[in-house]
Short mmCIF file of C-alpha atoms in Angstrom, two decimals:
data_model
loop_
_atom_site.label_atom_id
_atom_site.label_comp_id
_atom_site.label_asym_id
_atom_site.label_seq_id
_atom_site.Cartn_x
_atom_site.Cartn_y
_atom_site.Cartn_z
CA UNK E 618 -10.89 -4.17 10.21
CA UNK E 619 -8.81 -7.36 10.26
CA UNK E 620 -5.77 -7.87 12.48
CA UNK E 621 -2.84 -9.10 10.44
CA UNK E 622 0.48 -10.47 11.68
CA UNK E 623 3.60 -11.28 9.72
CA UNK E 624 6.61 -13.43 10.56
CA UNK E 625 9.47 -12.72 10.60
CA UNK E 626 9.38 -8.98 11.19
CA UNK E 627 12.88 -8.66 9.77
CA UNK E 628 15.72 -10.86 8.59
CA UNK E 629 19.21 -10.67 7.16
CA UNK E 630 19.92 -13.39 4.61
CA UNK E 631 22.80 -14.52 2.43
CA UNK E 632 22.48 -14.41 -1.33
CA UNK E 633 21.35 -17.65 -2.92
CA UNK E 634 19.19 -18.66 0.04
CA UNK E 635 15.40 -18.54 0.36
CA UNK E 636 13.11 -17.00 2.98
CA UNK E 637 9.47 -17.82 3.66
CA UNK E 638 7.29 -15.04 5.08
CA UNK E 639 4.06 -15.91 6.86
CA UNK E 640 0.89 -13.83 6.98
CA UNK E 641 -1.84 -14.66 9.49
CA UNK E 642 -5.24 -12.94 9.65
CA UNK E 643 -7.60 -13.08 12.62
CA UNK E 644 -10.67 -13.64 10.42
CA UNK E 645 -11.53 -15.23 7.11
CA UNK E 646 -10.90 -12.89 4.19
CA UNK E 647 -11.65 -13.10 0.51
CA UNK E 648 -8.55 -11.53 -0.97
CA UNK E 649 -4.97 -11.64 0.24
CA UNK E 650 -2.24 -9.71 -1.52
CA UNK E 651 1.52 -9.59 -1.35
CA UNK E 652 3.37 -6.33 -1.96
CA UNK E 653 6.97 -5.25 -2.12
CA UNK E 654 8.35 -1.83 -1.25
CA UNK E 655 11.93 -1.41 -2.38
CA UNK E 656 14.00 1.43 -0.93
CA UNK E 657 12.79 4.77 -2.26
CA UNK E 658 10.00 3.14 -4.26
CA UNK E 659 6.25 2.88 -3.97
CA UNK E 660 4.36 -0.26 -3.02
CA UNK E 661 4.26 -2.76 -5.88
CA UNK E 662 1.80 -5.63 -6.03
CA UNK E 663 3.57 -8.97 -6.42
CA UNK E 664 0.57 -11.29 -6.56
CA UNK E 665 -2.88 -12.11 -5.32
CA UNK E 666 -2.94 -15.23 -3.15
CA UNK E 667 -5.91 -17.40 -4.10
CA UNK E 668 -7.26 -19.95 -1.65
CA UNK E 669 -6.95 -23.46 -3.01
CA UNK E 670 -5.42 -22.49 -6.33
CA UNK E 671 -2.30 -20.94 -7.82
CA UNK E 672 -1.57 -17.30 -7.07
CA UNK E 673 -2.15 -14.64 -9.72
CA UNK E 674 1.14 -12.87 -10.43
CA UNK E 675 1.63 -9.34 -11.69
CA UNK E 676 3.81 -8.48 -14.62
CA UNK E 677 7.47 -8.85 -13.71
CA UNK E 678 6.91 -11.43 -10.97
CA UNK E 679 7.03 -15.20 -11.47
CA UNK E 680 6.10 -18.21 -9.41
CA UNK E 681 9.60 -19.71 -9.46
CA UNK E 682 11.00 -16.62 -7.76
CA UNK E 683 8.07 -15.86 -5.46
CA UNK E 684 6.11 -19.05 -4.73
CA UNK E 685 2.96 -18.36 -2.73
CA UNK E 686 0.73 -20.67 -0.76
CA UNK E 687 -2.73 -20.03 0.62
CA UNK E 688 -4.05 -23.17 2.27
CA UNK E 689 -7.07 -21.48 3.87
CA UNK E 690 -8.87 -18.13 4.20
CA UNK E 691 -6.74 -16.87 7.09
CA UNK E 692 -3.15 -17.76 6.16
CA UNK E 693 -0.68 -17.29 3.34
CA UNK E 694 3.06 -17.58 2.78
CA UNK E 695 5.38 -15.85 0.34
CA UNK E 696 8.80 -17.34 -0.38
CA UNK E 697 11.58 -15.21 -1.80
CA UNK E 698 13.77 -17.73 -3.61
CA UNK E 699 17.43 -17.67 -4.58
CA UNK E 700 17.80 -14.21 -3.08
CA UNK E 701 20.07 -11.48 -4.36
CA UNK E 702 20.76 -8.04 -2.86
CA UNK E 703 18.12 -6.60 -5.23
CA UNK E 704 15.49 -8.49 -3.21
CA UNK E 705 16.26 -6.34 -0.17
CA UNK E 706 12.91 -4.78 0.49
CA UNK E 707 9.91 -4.56 2.77
CA UNK E 708 7.39 -7.30 2.01
CA UNK E 709 3.81 -6.64 3.03
CA UNK E 710 0.69 -8.74 3.00
CA UNK E 711 -2.71 -7.14 2.85
CA UNK E 712 -6.30 -8.30 2.88
CA UNK E 713 -9.54 -6.91 1.51
CA UNK E 714 -12.87 -7.88 0.02
CA UNK E 715 -11.70 -7.01 -3.49
CA UNK E 716 -9.08 -5.05 -5.34
CA UNK E 717 -10.94 -1.77 -5.29
CA UNK E 718 -12.01 -1.95 -1.70
CA UNK E 719 -10.04 -0.78 1.29
CA UNK E 720 -7.09 -3.03 2.04
CA UNK E 721 -5.65 -3.67 5.47
CA UNK E 722 -1.95 -4.30 5.82
CA UNK E 723 0.27 -6.37 8.01
CA UNK E 724 3.28 -4.74 9.71
CA UNK E 725 5.65 -5.88 6.99
CA UNK E 726 8.82 -7.98 6.82
CA UNK E 727 12.04 -6.05 6.36
CA UNK E 728 14.50 -8.16 4.38
CA UNK E 729 18.16 -7.43 3.83
CA UNK E 730 20.11 -9.68 1.49
CA UNK E 731 23.90 -9.56 1.72
CA UNK O 1422 5.90 5.27 -15.94
CA UNK O 1423 4.48 6.52 -12.64
CA UNK O 1424 0.69 6.55 -12.98
CA UNK O 1425 0.21 8.02 -9.51
CA UNK O 1426 2.52 10.86 -8.60
CA UNK O 1427 3.18 12.53 -5.29
CA UNK O 1428 5.60 15.24 -6.30
CA UNK O 1429 6.46 16.44 -2.81
CA UNK O 1430 8.66 13.92 -0.99
CA UNK O 1431 8.30 15.83 2.25
CA UNK O 1432 6.22 18.51 3.95
CA UNK O 1433 6.65 20.33 7.23
CA UNK O 1434 3.85 22.24 9.02
CA UNK O 1435 3.22 23.76 12.39
CA UNK O 1436 0.86 22.12 14.84
CA UNK O 1437 -2.65 23.52 14.49
CA UNK O 1438 -2.15 24.58 10.88
CA UNK O 1439 -3.51 22.91 7.75
CA UNK O 1440 -1.52 20.17 6.00
CA UNK O 1441 -2.20 19.76 2.28
CA UNK O 1442 -0.84 16.70 0.53
CA UNK O 1443 -1.17 16.47 -3.22
CA UNK O 1444 -1.47 13.60 -5.67
CA UNK O 1445 -1.74 13.55 -9.47
CA UNK O 1446 -2.68 10.63 -11.68
CA UNK O 1447 -2.44 9.96 -15.39
CA UNK O 1448 -4.80 7.01 -16.00
CA UNK O 1449 -8.29 8.28 -16.87
CA UNK O 1450 -9.67 4.80 -16.04
CA UNK O 1451 -8.99 5.30 -12.34
CA UNK O 1452 -12.23 5.81 -10.46
CA UNK O 1453 -11.38 5.09 -6.83
CA UNK O 1454 -8.75 6.82 -4.76
CA UNK O 1455 -7.41 6.15 -1.29
CA UNK O 1456 -5.03 7.73 1.18
CA UNK O 1457 -2.97 5.63 3.56
CA UNK O 1458 -0.76 6.66 6.44
CA UNK O 1459 2.39 4.76 7.36
CA UNK O 1460 4.45 4.97 10.53
CA UNK O 1461 7.98 3.52 10.62
CA UNK O 1462 8.10 -0.25 11.10
CA UNK O 1463 4.35 -0.56 10.52
CA UNK O 1464 2.21 -1.39 7.52
CA UNK O 1465 0.14 1.30 5.81
CA UNK O 1466 -3.12 2.20 7.54
CA UNK O 1467 -6.20 3.21 5.59
CA UNK O 1468 -7.17 6.84 6.15
CA UNK O 1469 -9.85 7.97 3.72
CA UNK O 1470 -11.12 7.23 0.22
CA UNK O 1471 -13.15 8.86 -2.53
CA UNK O 1472 -14.87 7.55 -5.62
CA UNK O 1473 -14.97 9.46 -8.87
CA UNK O 1474 -18.67 10.26 -8.50
CA UNK O 1475 -17.77 12.63 -5.67
CA UNK O 1476 -15.50 15.63 -5.48
CA UNK O 1477 -15.13 15.74 -1.71
CA UNK O 1478 -15.17 13.33 1.19
CA UNK O 1479 -14.71 14.34 4.80
CA UNK O 1480 -13.92 12.31 7.90
CA UNK O 1481 -13.17 14.30 11.01
CA UNK O 1482 -9.98 16.28 10.51
CA UNK O 1483 -9.34 14.65 7.15
CA UNK O 1484 -10.85 15.79 3.86
CA UNK O 1485 -10.02 14.51 0.41
CA UNK O 1486 -10.78 16.63 -2.66
CA UNK O 1487 -10.93 15.20 -6.18
CA UNK O 1488 -10.61 17.25 -9.35
CA UNK O 1489 -11.25 14.79 -12.17
CA UNK O 1490 -10.65 17.24 -14.99
CA UNK O 1491 -7.20 18.00 -13.61
CA UNK O 1492 -6.59 14.38 -12.54
CA UNK O 1493 -5.63 15.71 -9.15
CA UNK O 1494 -6.56 14.93 -5.58
CA UNK O 1495 -5.49 16.38 -2.30
CA UNK O 1496 -5.69 15.44 1.35
CA UNK O 1497 -6.31 18.22 3.87
CA UNK O 1498 -5.61 17.70 7.54
CA UNK O 1499 -7.04 20.37 9.81
CA UNK O 1500 -5.83 21.03 12.42
CA UNK O 1501 -2.56 19.17 12.09
CA UNK O 1502 -1.25 17.35 15.16
CA UNK O 1503 2.23 15.98 15.96
CA UNK O 1504 0.76 12.45 15.84
CA UNK O 1505 -0.03 13.02 12.17
CA UNK O 1506 3.69 12.90 11.40
CA UNK O 1507 4.00 9.93 9.05
CA UNK O 1508 4.39 9.01 5.40
CA UNK O 1509 1.18 9.46 3.41
CA UNK O 1510 0.53 7.36 0.33
CA UNK O 1511 -1.98 8.10 -2.38
CA UNK O 1512 -3.36 5.05 -4.25
CA UNK O 1513 -5.75 4.66 -7.17
CA UNK O 1514 -7.58 1.92 -9.01
CA UNK O 1515 -10.02 1.39 -11.84
CA UNK O 1516 -12.89 -1.07 -11.98
CA UNK O 1517 -12.01 -3.33 -14.87
CA UNK O 1518 -9.26 -5.60 -16.06
CA UNK O 1519 -5.72 -4.68 -15.21
CA UNK O 1520 -6.85 -1.33 -13.81
CA UNK O 1521 -8.46 -3.02 -10.80
CA UNK O 1522 -5.30 -3.32 -8.75
CA UNK O 1523 -4.18 -0.47 -6.54
CA UNK O 1524 -1.43 1.74 -7.97
CA UNK O 1525 0.56 3.63 -5.36
CA UNK O 1526 2.42 6.90 -5.27
CA UNK O 1527 5.88 7.23 -3.74
CA UNK O 1528 4.55 8.87 -0.60
CA UNK O 1529 4.96 12.23 1.12
CA UNK O 1530 6.63 12.41 4.51
CA UNK O 1531 4.71 14.83 6.73
CA UNK O 1532 6.33 16.37 9.79
CA UNK O 1533 4.05 18.30 12.15
CA UNK O 1534 6.11 20.43 14.49
CA UNK O 1535 4.88 21.29 17.99
#
């Protein structure tokens, strides 16, 4: 299994600002995913980070709000833009060979927007 | 509409006894099912999976049962240990199109009492 780290582990931000979350994997991986878990909710897939091309976003998520970069096979960033209190959530990156295969998760970034 | 349902938000069992966590799904296109365990302040950790061609998969103390006709799966932990106390997520996916992403349940919080 891959070892995945995320930075920051938690943050408190003011509304209207942006936060960039980093995800680093200790080995090259095919697929990297970004999830959100809002309080009392299940994990929801935001997007698939594609190396060298634009991310693939799920319904309800757009690039202007959640820009994603993936410059290589071991690193990705997710930016939460123009934050509002509704963006308070845990953001998780995961990796796996494909959608239907086992995914391995980072420790998550706990975000609170005031 | 919740396609993967874990109707019990919490479960409490005695150490040494069996823990049974249940999961129901509505999408008949799902053909791969996974269980993840999550400790506080950590990302989900893969536990066990089962494909729709099987009705049982066992790994040590953990067994997953799949009843396709009832669209129901369950995770059995025998014997339960205090270290098993965590939130358990059920996830499902299909193998084509928009069904390929993992869909998650809300989780069941298991407490194993010494």
